[in-house]
CSV table of C-alpha atoms in Angstrom, one decimal:
chain,number,residue,atom,x,y,z
A,1,MET,CA,-1.9,-2.7,-20.8
A,2,THR,CA,-2.2,-6.5,-20.9
A,3,ALA,CA,1.0,-8.2,-22.1
A,4,THR,CA,-0.8,-11.0,-24.0
A,5,PRO,CA,-0.4,-10.3,-27.8
A,6,GLN,CA,-3.5,-10.1,-29.9
A,7,THR,CA,-4.5,-13.4,-31.4
A,8,SER,CA,-3.9,-12.9,-35.1
A,9,PRO,CA,-7.0,-13.2,-37.3
A,10,VAL,CA,-4.8,-14.3,-40.3
A,11,PRO,CA,-5.3,-18.0,-40.8
A,12,ALA,CA,-1.9,-18.3,-42.5
A,13,ARG,CA,-0.2,-18.1,-39.0
A,14,PRO,CA,-1.4,-21.3,-37.3
A,15,GLY,CA,1.2,-21.0,-34.5
A,16,ARG,CA,-0.3,-17.8,-33.1
A,17,PRO,CA,-3.2,-19.0,-31.0
A,18,ARG,CA,-1.1,-21.6,-29.3
A,19,SER,CA,1.5,-18.9,-28.6
A,20,ALA,CA,-1.2,-16.6,-27.1
A,21,ARG,CA,-2.4,-19.5,-24.9
A,22,ALA,CA,1.2,-20.2,-23.7
A,23,ASP,CA,1.7,-16.5,-22.9
A,24,LYS,CA,-1.5,-16.5,-20.9
A,25,ALA,CA,-0.4,-19.6,-19.0
A,26,ILE,CA,3.0,-18.1,-18.3
A,27,LEU,CA,1.6,-14.9,-16.9
A,28,GLU,CA,-0.9,-16.8,-14.8
A,29,ALA,CA,1.8,-19.1,-13.5
A,30,THR,CA,3.9,-16.0,-12.6
A,31,LEU,CA,1.0,-14.5,-10.6
A,32,ASP,CA,0.4,-17.8,-8.8
A,33,LEU,CA,4.1,-17.9,-7.8
A,34,LEU,CA,4.1,-14.3,-6.7
A,35,ALA,CA,1.1,-14.9,-4.5
A,36,GLU,CA,3.0,-17.5,-2.6
A,37,GLU,CA,4.9,-16.7,0.5
A,38,ALA,CA,8.3,-16.1,-1.0
A,39,GLY,CA,7.1,-13.4,-3.5
A,40,VAL,CA,9.7,-12.3,-6.0
A,41,ALA,CA,12.2,-14.8,-4.7
A,42,GLY,CA,9.8,-17.7,-5.5
A,43,VAL,CA,9.7,-16.7,-9.2
A,44,SER,CA,12.3,-18.1,-11.6
A,45,MET,CA,12.0,-18.8,-15.3
A,46,GLU,CA,12.3,-22.6,-14.5
A,47,ALA,CA,9.5,-22.5,-11.9
A,48,VAL,CA,7.2,-20.5,-14.2
A,49,ALA,CA,7.8,-22.9,-17.1
A,50,ALA,CA,7.1,-25.9,-14.9
A,51,ARG,CA,3.9,-24.4,-13.5
A,52,ALA,CA,2.7,-23.2,-16.9
A,53,GLY,CA,3.4,-26.6,-18.5
A,54,VAL,CA,5.6,-25.2,-21.2
A,55,GLY,CA,9.3,-25.5,-22.0
A,56,LYS,CA,11.8,-23.0,-20.5
A,57,THR,CA,12.7,-21.8,-24.0
A,58,THR,CA,9.0,-20.8,-24.6
A,59,VAL,CA,9.3,-18.5,-21.6
A,60,TYR,CA,12.7,-17.1,-22.7
A,61,ARG,CA,11.4,-16.5,-26.3
A,62,ARG,CA,9.0,-13.8,-25.0
A,63,TRP,CA,10.7,-12.6,-21.8
A,64,PRO,CA,14.5,-12.1,-21.4
A,65,ASN,CA,14.4,-12.2,-17.6
A,66,LYS,CA,12.1,-12.6,-14.7
A,67,GLU,CA,11.9,-8.8,-13.9
A,68,ARG,CA,10.2,-8.2,-17.3
A,69,LEU,CA,7.9,-11.2,-16.8
A,70,ILE,CA,6.8,-10.0,-13.4
A,71,VAL,CA,6.1,-6.5,-14.6
A,72,ASP,CA,3.9,-7.9,-17.5
A,73,ALA,CA,2.1,-10.2,-15.1
A,74,LEU,CA,1.4,-7.4,-12.7
A,75,ALA,CA,0.2,-5.2,-15.6
A,76,ALA,CA,-2.1,-8.0,-16.7
A,77,LEU,CA,-3.8,-7.9,-13.3
A,78,LYS,CA,-5.0,-4.3,-13.8
A,79,HIS,CA,-8.3,-3.6,-15.4
A,80,PRO,CA,-7.9,-2.0,-18.8
A,81,LEU,CA,-7.8,1.8,-18.5
A,82,PRO,CA,-11.5,2.9,-18.6
A,83,GLU,CA,-13.1,4.9,-21.4
A,84,LEU,CA,-13.7,8.4,-20.2
A,85,ALA,CA,-16.9,10.2,-21.3
A,86,GLY,CA,-15.3,13.6,-21.1
A,87,ARG,CA,-18.5,15.4,-20.2
A,88,SER,CA,-17.5,16.5,-16.7
A,89,VAL,CA,-14.5,16.2,-14.4
A,90,ARG,CA,-16.7,14.7,-11.7
A,91,GLU,CA,-18.0,11.9,-14.0
A,92,ASP,CA,-14.5,11.1,-15.3
A,93,LEU,CA,-12.9,11.1,-11.8
A,94,LEU,CA,-15.7,8.8,-10.6
A,95,THR,CA,-15.0,6.4,-13.5
A,96,LEU,CA,-11.3,6.4,-12.6
A,97,ALA,CA,-12.0,6.0,-8.9
A,98,ARG,CA,-14.2,2.9,-9.6
A,99,SER,CA,-11.5,1.4,-11.8
A,100,ILE,CA,-8.6,2.0,-9.3
A,101,GLY,CA,-10.8,0.6,-6.5
A,102,ALA,CA,-11.6,-2.5,-8.5
A,103,ASP,CA,-7.9,-3.1,-9.2
A,104,HIS,CA,-7.2,-3.2,-5.5
A,105,THR,CA,-10.0,-5.1,-3.9
A,106,ASP,CA,-9.7,-8.2,-6.0
A,107,ARG,CA,-8.2,-10.8,-3.7
A,108,ARG,CA,-5.8,-12.0,-6.4
A,109,SER,CA,-4.3,-8.6,-6.8
A,110,ARG,CA,-2.9,-8.9,-3.3
A,111,CYS,CA,0.1,-10.6,-4.7
A,112,VAL,CA,1.2,-7.1,-5.7
A,113,TRP,CA,2.2,-6.5,-2.1
A,114,ASN,CA,4.6,-9.4,-2.2
A,115,VAL,CA,6.4,-7.6,-5.0
A,116,LEU,CA,6.4,-4.2,-3.3
A,117,GLY,CA,8.2,-5.8,-0.4
A,118,GLY,CA,10.9,-6.8,-2.7
A,119,PHE,CA,11.5,-3.5,-4.5
A,120,ASP,CA,14.6,-2.5,-2.5
A,121,ARG,CA,16.3,-5.7,-3.7
A,122,HIS,CA,15.1,-5.3,-7.3
A,123,PRO,CA,15.6,-1.8,-8.6
A,124,GLU,CA,15.1,-2.7,-12.2
A,125,LEU,CA,11.7,-4.3,-11.4
A,126,LEU,CA,10.7,-1.1,-9.4
A,127,ALA,CA,11.7,1.2,-12.3
A,128,ARG,CA,9.8,-0.8,-14.9
A,129,TYR,CA,6.8,-1.2,-12.7
A,130,ARG,CA,6.7,2.6,-12.2
A,131,GLN,CA,7.2,3.3,-15.9
A,132,GLU,CA,4.9,0.6,-17.4
A,133,VAL,CA,2.1,0.2,-14.9
A,134,ILE,CA,1.9,3.2,-12.5
A,135,GLU,CA,2.8,6.1,-14.7
A,136,PRO,CA,0.4,5.5,-17.6
A,137,ARG,CA,-2.4,5.3,-15.0
A,138,ARG,CA,-1.4,8.4,-13.2
A,139,GLU,CA,-1.1,10.2,-16.5
A,140,VAL,CA,-4.8,9.5,-17.3
A,141,VAL,CA,-5.8,11.0,-14.0
A,142,ARG,CA,-3.5,14.0,-14.6
A,143,GLY,CA,-5.2,14.5,-18.0
A,144,VAL,CA,-8.7,14.7,-16.5
A,145,LEU,CA,-7.4,17.2,-13.9
A,146,ARG,CA,-5.6,19.4,-16.4
A,147,ARG,CA,-8.7,19.4,-18.5
A,148,GLY,CA,-10.7,20.5,-15.5
A,149,VAL,CA,-8.4,23.4,-14.9
A,150,ALA,CA,-8.7,24.4,-18.5
A,151,THR,CA,-12.5,24.3,-18.5
A,152,GLY,CA,-12.7,26.2,-15.2
A,153,GLU,CA,-14.2,23.2,-13.3
A,154,LEU,CA,-11.1,23.0,-11.1
A,155,ARG,CA,-9.1,25.7,-9.2
A,156,PRO,CA,-6.6,27.4,-11.5
A,157,ASP,CA,-3.8,26.9,-8.8
A,158,LEU,CA,-4.5,23.2,-8.5
A,159,ASP,CA,-1.5,21.0,-7.5
A,160,ILE,CA,-2.1,18.2,-9.9
A,161,GLU,CA,0.3,15.7,-8.3
A,162,VAL,CA,-1.3,16.2,-4.8
A,163,ALA,CA,-4.8,15.7,-6.3
A,164,VAL,CA,-3.6,12.5,-8.1
A,165,THR,CA,-2.1,11.2,-4.9
A,166,MET,CA,-5.2,11.8,-3.0
A,167,LEU,CA,-7.5,10.0,-5.4
A,168,VAL,CA,-5.2,7.1,-6.0
A,169,GLY,CA,-4.1,6.8,-2.3
A,170,ALA,CA,-7.7,6.8,-1.0
A,171,MET,CA,-8.9,4.2,-3.6
A,172,THR,CA,-5.9,1.9,-3.0
A,173,LEU,CA,-5.8,2.0,0.8
A,174,GLN,CA,-8.8,-0.3,1.3
A,175,GLY,CA,-7.2,-3.3,-0.3
A,176,ARG,CA,-4.1,-3.0,1.8
A,177,VAL,CA,-5.2,-4.2,5.2
A,178,PRO,CA,-8.5,-5.8,4.2
A,179,ALA,CA,-11.3,-5.5,6.6
A,180,PRO,CA,-14.0,-8.2,6.9
A,181,PRO,CA,-16.0,-7.9,3.7
A,182,PRO,CA,-19.0,-5.6,4.0
A,183,ALA,CA,-22.5,-7.1,3.6
A,184,ASP,CA,-22.8,-5.3,0.3
A,185,PRO,CA,-19.3,-5.1,-1.3
A,186,ALA,CA,-20.5,-3.5,-4.6
A,187,GLY,CA,-22.5,-0.9,-2.8
A,188,ALA,CA,-19.6,-0.2,-0.3
A,189,ALA,CA,-17.2,0.2,-3.2
A,190,GLU,CA,-19.5,2.6,-5.0
A,191,ARG,CA,-20.1,4.7,-1.9
A,192,LEU,CA,-16.4,4.9,-1.3
A,193,ALA,CA,-15.7,6.1,-4.9
A,194,GLU,CA,-18.4,8.7,-4.7
A,195,GLY,CA,-17.4,9.8,-1.2
A,196,VAL,CA,-13.8,10.2,-2.3
A,197,VAL,CA,-14.5,12.1,-5.5
A,198,ASP,CA,-17.0,14.5,-3.8
A,199,ALA,CA,-14.8,15.1,-0.8
A,200,LEU,CA,-11.9,15.8,-3.2
A,201,LEU,CA,-14.0,18.2,-5.3
A,202,ARG,CA,-15.8,20.1,-2.5
A,203,GLY,CA,-13.4,19.8,0.4
A,204,ILE,CA,-14.4,18.9,3.9
A,205,ALA,CA,-14.2,22.4,5.5
A,206,ALA,CA,-17.5,24.1,6.3
B,1,MET,CA,2.4,1.8,20.8
B,2,THR,CA,5.9,0.4,21.2
B,3,ALA,CA,5.9,-3.1,22.5
B,4,THR,CA,9.1,-2.7,24.6
B,5,PRO,CA,8.1,-2.6,28.3
B,6,GLN,CA,9.0,0.5,30.3
B,7,THR,CA,12.3,0.0,32.1
B,8,SER,CA,11.3,-0.1,35.7
B,9,PRO,CA,12.7,2.7,37.8
B,10,VAL,CA,12.6,0.4,40.9
B,11,PRO,CA,16.2,-0.7,41.7
B,12,ALA,CA,14.8,-3.8,43.5
B,13,ARG,CA,14.2,-5.5,40.1
B,14,PRO,CA,17.7,-5.9,38.6
B,15,GLY,CA,16.5,-8.3,35.9
B,16,ARG,CA,14.4,-5.6,34.2
B,17,PRO,CA,17.0,-3.7,32.1
B,18,ARG,CA,18.4,-6.8,30.7
B,19,SER,CA,15.0,-8.0,29.8
B,20,ALA,CA,14.2,-4.7,28.1
B,21,ARG,CA,17.4,-5.1,26.0
B,22,ALA,CA,16.5,-8.6,25.1
B,23,ASP,CA,13.0,-7.5,24.0
B,24,LYS,CA,14.5,-4.8,21.8
B,25,ALA,CA,16.9,-7.2,20.2
B,26,ILE,CA,14.1,-9.7,19.6
B,27,LEU,CA,11.9,-7.0,17.9
B,28,GLU,CA,14.8,-5.8,15.8
B,29,ALA,CA,15.6,-9.4,14.7
B,30,THR,CA,12.0,-9.9,13.7
B,31,LEU,CA,12.1,-6.7,11.6
B,32,ASP,CA,15.3,-7.8,10.0
B,33,LEU,CA,13.9,-11.2,9.1
B,34,LEU,CA,10.6,-9.6,7.8
B,35,ALA,CA,12.6,-7.3,5.5
B,36,GLU,CA,14.2,-10.3,3.8
B,37,GLU,CA,12.7,-11.9,0.7
B,38,ALA,CA,10.6,-14.5,2.4
B,39,GLY,CA,8.7,-12.1,4.6
B,40,VAL,CA,6.4,-13.7,7.2
B,41,ALA,CA,7.6,-17.2,6.1
B,42,GLY,CA,11.1,-16.3,7.0
B,43,VAL,CA,10.2,-15.5,10.6
B,44,SER,CA,10.2,-18.3,13.2
B,45,MET,CA,10.7,-18.2,16.9
B,46,GLU,CA,14.0,-20.1,16.3
B,47,ALA,CA,15.3,-17.8,13.7
B,48,VAL,CA,14.4,-14.7,15.8
B,49,ALA,CA,16.1,-16.1,18.9
B,50,ALA,CA,19.3,-17.0,16.9
B,51,ARG,CA,19.5,-13.6,15.2
B,52,ALA,CA,18.8,-11.7,18.5
B,53,GLY,CA,21.4,-13.8,20.3
B,54,VAL,CA,19.0,-15.0,23.0
B,55,GLY,CA,17.6,-18.3,23.9
B,56,LYS,CA,14.3,-19.5,22.4
B,57,THR,CA,12.7,-19.6,25.9
B,58,THR,CA,13.5,-15.8,26.2
B,59,VAL,CA,11.4,-15.2,23.1
B,60,TYR,CA,8.5,-17.5,24.3
B,61,ARG,CA,8.5,-15.9,27.7
B,62,ARG,CA,7.2,-12.6,26.1
B,63,TRP,CA,5.5,-13.8,22.9
B,64,PRO,CA,3.4,-16.9,22.7
B,65,ASN,CA,3.6,-17.2,18.9
B,66,LYS,CA,5.2,-15.5,15.9
B,67,GLU,CA,2.0,-13.6,14.9
B,68,ARG,CA,2.0,-11.7,18.2
B,69,LEU,CA,5.7,-11.0,17.8
B,70,ILE,CA,5.3,-9.7,14.3
B,71,VAL,CA,2.5,-7.3,15.2
B,72,ASP,CA,4.6,-5.9,18.1
B,73,ALA,CA,7.6,-5.5,15.8
B,74,LEU,CA,5.5,-3.7,13.2
B,75,ALA,CA,3.9,-1.5,15.9
B,76,ALA,CA,7.5,-0.6,17.1
B,77,LEU,CA,8.2,0.7,13.6
B,78,LYS,CA,5.6,3.4,13.8
B,79,HIS,CA,6.4,6.8,15.3
B,80,PRO,CA,4.6,7.4,18.6
B,81,LEU,CA,1.2,9.0,18.0
B,82,PRO,CA,2.0,12.8,17.9
B,83,GLU,CA,0.7,15.2,20.5
B,84,LEU,CA,-2.1,17.3,19.0
B,85,ALA,CA,-2.2,21.0,19.9
B,86,GLY,CA,-6.0,21.1,19.6
B,87,ARG,CA,-6.1,24.7,18.4
B,88,SER,CA,-7.4,24.1,14.9
B,89,VAL,CA,-8.4,21.2,12.7
B,90,ARG,CA,-5.9,22.2,10.0
B,91,GLU,CA,-3.0,22.3,12.4
B,92,ASP,CA,-3.9,18.9,13.9
B,93,LEU,CA,-4.4,17.3,10.5
B,94,LEU,CA,-1.1,18.6,9.4
B,95,THR,CA,0.6,17.1,12.5
B,96,LEU,CA,-1.0,13.8,11.7
B,97,ALA,CA,-0.2,14.0,8.0
B,98,ARG,CA,3.5,14.6,8.8
B,99,SER,CA,3.5,11.7,11.2
B,100,ILE,CA,1.8,9.2,8.8
B,101,GLY,CA,4.1,10.3,6.0
B,102,ALA,CA,7.2,9.8,8.2
B,103,ASP,CA,6.0,6.2,9.1
B,104,HIS,CA,5.9,5.3,5.4
B,105,THR,CA,9.0,6.9,3.8
B,106,ASP,CA,11.5,5.4,6.1
B,107,ARG,CA,13.3,2.7,4.1
B,108,ARG,CA,13.1,0.2,6.9
B,109,SER,CA,9.4,0.4,7.2
B,110,ARG,CA,9.1,-1.1,3.7
B,111,CYS,CA,9.2,-4.6,5.4
B,112,VAL,CA,5.6,-3.9,6.2
B,113,TRP,CA,4.8,-4.7,2.5
B,114,ASN,CA,6.2,-8.2,2.9
B,115,VAL,CA,3.7,-8.7,5.7
B,116,LEU,CA,0.8,-7.3,3.8
B,117,GLY,CA,1.5,-9.8,1.1
B,118,GLY,CA,1.0,-12.6,3.6
B,119,PHE,CA,-2.2,-11.5,5.2
B,120,ASP,CA,-4.4,-13.9,3.2
B,121,ARG,CA,-2.5,-16.8,4.7
B,122,HIS,CA,-2.4,-15.3,8.2
B,123,PRO,CA,-5.8,-14.1,9.3
B,124,GLU,CA,-4.9,-13.8,13.0
B,125,LEU,CA,-1.9,-11.6,12.0
B,126,LEU,CA,-4.2,-9.4,9.9
B,127,ALA,CA,-6.9,-9.1,12.6
B,128,ARG,CA,-4.3,-8.1,15.3
B,129,TYR,CA,-2.5,-5.7,13.0
B,130,ARG,CA,-5.8,-4.0,12.3
B,131,GLN,CA,-6.8,-3.9,15.9
B,132,GLU,CA,-3.5,-3.0,17.5
B,133,VAL,CA,-1.7,-0.8,14.9
B,134,ILE,CA,-4.2,0.5,12.3
B,135,GLU,CA,-7.3,1.2,14.4
B,136,PRO,CA,-5.7,3.3,17.2
B,137,ARG,CA,-4.2,5.5,14.6
B,138,ARG,CA,-7.4,5.9,12.5
B,139,GLU,CA,-9.2,6.7,15.8
B,140,VAL,CA,-6.9,9.6,16.4
B,141,VAL,CA,-7.7,11.0,13.0
B,142,ARG,CA,-11.4,10.4,13.5
B,143,GLY,CA,-11.2,12.3,16.8
B,144,VAL,CA,-9.8,15.4,15.1
B,145,LEU,CA,-12.5,15.3,12.4
B,146,ARG,CA,-15.3,14.8,14.9
B,147,ARG,CA,-14.1,17.8,16.9
B,148,GLY,CA,-14.0,19.8,13.7
B,149,VAL,CA,-17.6,19.0,13.0
B,150,ALA,CA,-18.5,19.9,16.5
B,151,THR,CA,-16.7,23.3,16.4
B,152,GLY,CA,-18.2,24.1,12.9
B,153,GLU,CA,-14.8,24.0,11.2
B,154,LEU,CA,-15.9,21.0,9.1
B,155,ARG,CA,-19.1,20.2,7.2
B,156,PRO,CA,-21.9,18.9,9.4
B,157,ASP,CA,-22.6,16.1,7.0
B,158,LEU,CA,-18.9,15.0,6.8
B,159,ASP,CA,-18.3,11.3,6.0
B,160,ILE,CA,-15.6,10.7,8.6
B,161,GLU,CA,-14.4,7.4,7.2
B,162,VAL,CA,-14.0,8.8,3.7
B,163,ALA,CA,-12.0,11.7,5.1
B,164,VAL,CA,-9.7,9.4,7.2
B,165,THR,CA,-9.1,7.2,4.1
B,166,MET,CA,-8.2,10.2,2.0
B,167,LEU,CA,-5.7,11.6,4.5
B,168,VAL,CA,-4.1,8.2,5.3
B,169,GLY,CA,-4.2,7.0,1.7
B,170,ALA,CA,-2.5,10.0,0.3
B,171,MET,CA,0.2,10.1,2.9
B,172,THR,CA,1.0,6.3,2.6
B,173,LEU,CA,0.9,6.1,-1.2
B,174,GLN,CA,4.3,7.7,-1.6
B,175,GLY,CA,6.2,4.9,0.2
B,176,ARG,CA,4.6,2.1,-1.8
B,177,VAL,CA,6.3,2.5,-5.1
B,178,PRO,CA,9.2,4.6,-4.1
B,179,ALA,CA,10.3,7.2,-6.7
B,180,PRO,CA,13.9,8.3,-6.9
B,181,PRO,CA,14.5,10.4,-3.8
B,182,PRO,CA,13.8,14.2,-4.4
B,183,ALA,CA,16.7,16.7,-4.0
B,184,ASP,CA,15.2,17.9,-0.8
B,185,PRO,CA,13.3,15.0,0.9
B,186,ALA,CA,12.3,17.0,4.0
B,187,GLY,CA,10.9,19.9,1.9
B,188,ALA,CA,9.1,17.5,-0.4
B,189,ALA,CA,7.5,15.6,2.5
B,190,GLU,CA,6.3,18.9,4.1
B,191,ARG,CA,4.9,20.2,0.8
B,192,LEU,CA,3.0,16.9,0.3
B,193,ALA,CA,1.6,17.1,3.9
B,194,GLU,CA,0.5,20.7,3.4
B,195,GLY,CA,-0.9,20.1,-0.1
B,196,VAL,CA,-2.9,17.1,1.0
B,197,VAL,CA,-4.4,18.8,4.1
B,198,ASP,CA,-5.3,21.9,2.2
B,199,ALA,CA,-6.8,20.0,-0.8
B,200,LEU,CA,-8.8,17.9,1.7
B,201,LEU,CA,-10.1,21.0,3.6
B,202,ARG,CA,-10.8,23.3,0.6
B,203,GLY,CA,-11.5,20.8,-2.2
B,204,ILE,CA,-10.1,21.1,-5.7
B,205,ALA,CA,-13.2,22.4,-7.4
B,206,ALA,CA,-13.3,26.1,-8.5
């Protein structure tokens, strides 16, 4: 999901590594600008180029407009989709819960909220963010749930979309209105992931 | 939870109704400014007064600073906490799920995201928002869950905080990255509320 191209191992293309470094600097500059007060409004191709220390044409060579650039920068914030062991639904949901939680507790990832506030004014940005960042992740969760129905681990009448929304909603809520950090953040994150997955699987009714 | 003072029924205080109207105009102006691109940075006591059509001293008479004003404006966006019938945990959780969902699908309430993006820079705003808007609502959900444990409707070992996070997280996620509106928004909202509450109660495991 990261937007940075692979550095080519072929020595015949000496321009590649420099280009990868420029891409990384451009994505970082975009995230820095997004994290500032003005959010999407503070991002322009000019401001990104200046902050990344590259020429404007270098930015335009890779990204035709700021909406594409912002979506790639937000995608680069996410951890790569985790490998799933495929042994049990509980284990795979726990892996996903940890990964989603980690994407949202990182202080830097809070610049995402600045973008969400601007979605009404930027429908193309919203559509691309859904399609390129949100949907691929939801689809991985759906896959685990569908497999669970097929193996009989999950209810045959499971509403997959509701279950996805519960897992993702619970694991993203914590980052939204951050509480004072707990004494043991890693332990707290793990307890939340396990608590959410087990409550989702077993239910809370007696 | 709304910040507008009650209009006094006592006719001896003729200034009251005008003051209530001014308060409402000030809160509306604050929300309008928050909904614009700059979010919290776009709100100043001066800009609010100008947009509300009142003098700056009228704003300062009620709110000592913009952080207090913003928290009251965000609180006014929320629906009043619903009456709970208290007959069953399922019915009360469903009432809460509908109410939380309604708070987050309203297009106007999306200005909240602009504020969340600014929390790192405004710790007082964050602390007040937690204390005055988030916590009273979570406490109502906790109350329903505690009663359910006491009546035996819910598991005796229930992790209350996890269950609150699942209900609130699922019902707020939809508003965050808005999908194209469904053909039947009211029906979709009701199906989500019921789906979430039933999955939470029964679990998704076979």
